[in-house]
CSV table of C-alpha atoms in Angstrom, one decimal:
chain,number,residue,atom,x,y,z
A,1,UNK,CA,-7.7,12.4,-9.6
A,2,UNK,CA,-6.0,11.5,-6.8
A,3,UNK,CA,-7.0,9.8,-3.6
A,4,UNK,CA,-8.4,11.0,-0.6
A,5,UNK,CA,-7.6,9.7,2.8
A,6,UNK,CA,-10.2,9.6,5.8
A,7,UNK,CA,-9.1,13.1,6.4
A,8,UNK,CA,-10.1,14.2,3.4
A,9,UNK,CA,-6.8,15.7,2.5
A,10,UNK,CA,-5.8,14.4,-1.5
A,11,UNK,CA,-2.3,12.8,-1.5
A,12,UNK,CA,-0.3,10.9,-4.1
A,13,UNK,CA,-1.4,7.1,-2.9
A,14,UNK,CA,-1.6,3.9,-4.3
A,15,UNK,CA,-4.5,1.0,-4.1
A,16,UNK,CA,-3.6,-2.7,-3.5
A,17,UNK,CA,-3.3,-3.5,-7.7
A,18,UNK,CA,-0.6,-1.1,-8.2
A,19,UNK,CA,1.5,-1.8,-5.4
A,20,UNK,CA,1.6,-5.5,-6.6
A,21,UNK,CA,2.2,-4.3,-10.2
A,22,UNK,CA,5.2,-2.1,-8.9
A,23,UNK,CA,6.6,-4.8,-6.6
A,24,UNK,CA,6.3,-7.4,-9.0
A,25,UNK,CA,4.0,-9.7,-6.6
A,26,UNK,CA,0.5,-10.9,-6.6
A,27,UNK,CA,-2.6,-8.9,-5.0
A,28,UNK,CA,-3.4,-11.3,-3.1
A,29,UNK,CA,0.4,-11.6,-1.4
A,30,UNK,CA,0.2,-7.5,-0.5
A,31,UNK,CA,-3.6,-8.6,0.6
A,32,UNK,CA,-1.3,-11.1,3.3
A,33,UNK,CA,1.1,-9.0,4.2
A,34,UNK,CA,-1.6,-6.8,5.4
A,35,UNK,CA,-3.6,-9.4,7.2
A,36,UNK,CA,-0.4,-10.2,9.2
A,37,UNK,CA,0.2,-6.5,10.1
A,38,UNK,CA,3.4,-6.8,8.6
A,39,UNK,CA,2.3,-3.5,6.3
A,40,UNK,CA,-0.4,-0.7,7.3
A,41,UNK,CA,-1.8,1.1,4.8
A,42,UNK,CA,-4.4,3.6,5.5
A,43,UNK,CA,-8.0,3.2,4.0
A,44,UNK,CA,-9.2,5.6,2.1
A,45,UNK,CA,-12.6,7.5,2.1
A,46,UNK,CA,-14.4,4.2,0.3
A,47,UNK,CA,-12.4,1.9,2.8
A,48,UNK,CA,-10.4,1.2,0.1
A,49,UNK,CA,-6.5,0.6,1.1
A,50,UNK,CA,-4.2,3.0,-0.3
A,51,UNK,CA,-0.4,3.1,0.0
A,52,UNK,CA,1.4,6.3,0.2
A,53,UNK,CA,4.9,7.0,-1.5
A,54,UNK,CA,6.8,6.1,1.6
A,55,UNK,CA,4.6,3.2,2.7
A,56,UNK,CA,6.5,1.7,-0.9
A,57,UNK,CA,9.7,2.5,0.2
A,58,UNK,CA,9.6,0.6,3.2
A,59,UNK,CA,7.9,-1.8,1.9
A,60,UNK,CA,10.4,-1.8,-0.6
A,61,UNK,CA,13.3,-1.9,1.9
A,62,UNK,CA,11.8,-4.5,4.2
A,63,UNK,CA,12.4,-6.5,1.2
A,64,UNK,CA,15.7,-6.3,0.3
A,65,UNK,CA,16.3,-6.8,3.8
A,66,UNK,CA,14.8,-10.2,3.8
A,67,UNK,CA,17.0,-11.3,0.4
């Protein structure tokens, strides 16, 4: 089932554990990133963070950038 933003619109997202799986770093460095503003994610209806499909390809980017 997928996720539901505020807006109650379903979209393809992804929740703090498997953007750290995918990226290959721990929760608790995506957690940082996040407290530093460096990445927005929207919440979802439980307040839960979710990551959309782009928000991983910038983050993704911002990365390589910094290599």
């Amino acid at each position: 089932m997928p996720n539901k933003l505020k807006s109650g619109f379903p979209v393809k997202a992804y929740n703090i554990s498997q953007v750290s799986r995918i990226l290959g770093v721990h929760r608790h460095t995506v957690r940082y990133w996040i407290k530093k503003g460096w990445v927005k994610p929207k919440k979802d209806y439980r307040n839960n963070f979710v990551f959309t499909p782009s928000d991983l390809s910038k983050i993704k980017k911002w990365r390589r950038t910094l290599k």
